[in-house]
């Protein structure tokens, strides 16, 4: 079967016009995501997670290698890939419903139909009673739900989510994770979900791919076989989290900053193999 998302040996270099130095954001990274799979891309800050997502979204082009979506090269952003960022940007002068309907304006639908679709997806994220509210009246979690409804309204084949719950408090994040899983199960989408939170990755994913900074590429690819619905407090889930942390600990490039104390020792460890 053709995978929904496929990156065979992708590299991305960002030139810096001012210094003349180049940043190798990704080097020979290969990743494959099947249709309807929920993949979490996990890795420390700066390892290229957003760069990879932006390549799939069509916001950036690879320096080497190819980015394929449903078997076709990605050349531009498109409605088949819905992107959700950490900080949702809503139009402050539009109502919540108008924000969700905004993306539908190119689809040649009647205004009544646009409203119907917007309402449907606001209901699905639990915000139907806020249809007439404006962005400044919403909490961070509510804004993120509007952003999700706006993307879902376009019925994309894949959701590309870049640390979407990273700025939310723990309780709101847990609730939105559950809503996302419910939506994913009802609407069947392929999901590429970027996070640096191990617990979040294990709770959500069918599979966790660990991205290490260039030139290390994908450091580990870990299936999470726990049946759904999952219980975030179950022993099974805790064990999977511990197992993944064990995998991370064996990747020297993924040492978290808090664990690098003092820094000199880590460098010695690395050099010594
Ligand atoms: P992550 O999302 O894992 O934190 P990024 O993909 O944002 O990592 O960044 C990977 C590396 O590429 C970083 O060193 C970052 O500074 C660099 N980078 C990302 N985008 C650009 C850009 N547009 N121009 C120059 N460098 C960039
Ligand atoms: Mg990022």
Coordinates of C-alpha atoms and ligand atoms in Angstrom, one line a residue, residues 14-15 23-25 43-52 60 162-163 194 211, ligand 1:
X14 CA 19.0 26.7 5.7
X15 CA 21.5 29.2 4.3
X23 CA 22.3 25.2 9.3
X24 CA 21.8 21.5 8.6
X25 CA 18.3 21.1 10.0
X43 CA 12.8 14.9 19.8
X44 CA 14.7 17.6 21.7
X45 CA 14.3 21.3 20.8
X46 CA 16.2 22.3 17.7
X47 CA 16.5 18.8 16.2
X48 CA 14.4 19.6 13.1
X49 CA 10.8 18.5 14.0
X50 CA 9.2 21.7 12.7
X51 CA 11.3 21.6 9.6
X52 CA 10.1 18.1 8.8
X60 CA 9.5 24.5 2.7
X162 CA 3.3 21.1 15.6
X163 CA 3.3 20.9 19.5
X194 CA 5.2 16.8 16.8
X211 CA 14.2 12.5 15.7
Ligands
LIG1 P1 12.5 21.8 16.3 O1 11.2 22.1 15.8 O2 12.9 20.4 16.5 O3 12.8 22.6 17.6 P2 13.4 23.3 14.0 O4 13.0 22.4 12.8 O5 12.6 24.5 14.3 O6 13.6 22.3 15.3 O7 14.9 23.8 13.7 C1 16.0 22.9 13.4 C2 17.2 23.7 13.1 O8 17.0 24.5 11.9 C3 17.5 24.8 14.2 O9 18.9 24.9 14.3 C4 16.9 26.0 13.6 O10 17.6 27.2 14.2 C5 17.1 25.9 12.2 N1 16.1 26.6 11.4 C6 14.8 26.3 11.3 N2 14.1 27.1 10.5 C7 15.0 27.9 9.9 C8 15.0 29.0 9.0 N3 13.9 29.3 8.4 N4 16.2 29.6 8.7 C9 17.3 29.3 9.3 N5 17.4 28.3 10.2 C10 16.3 27.6 10.5

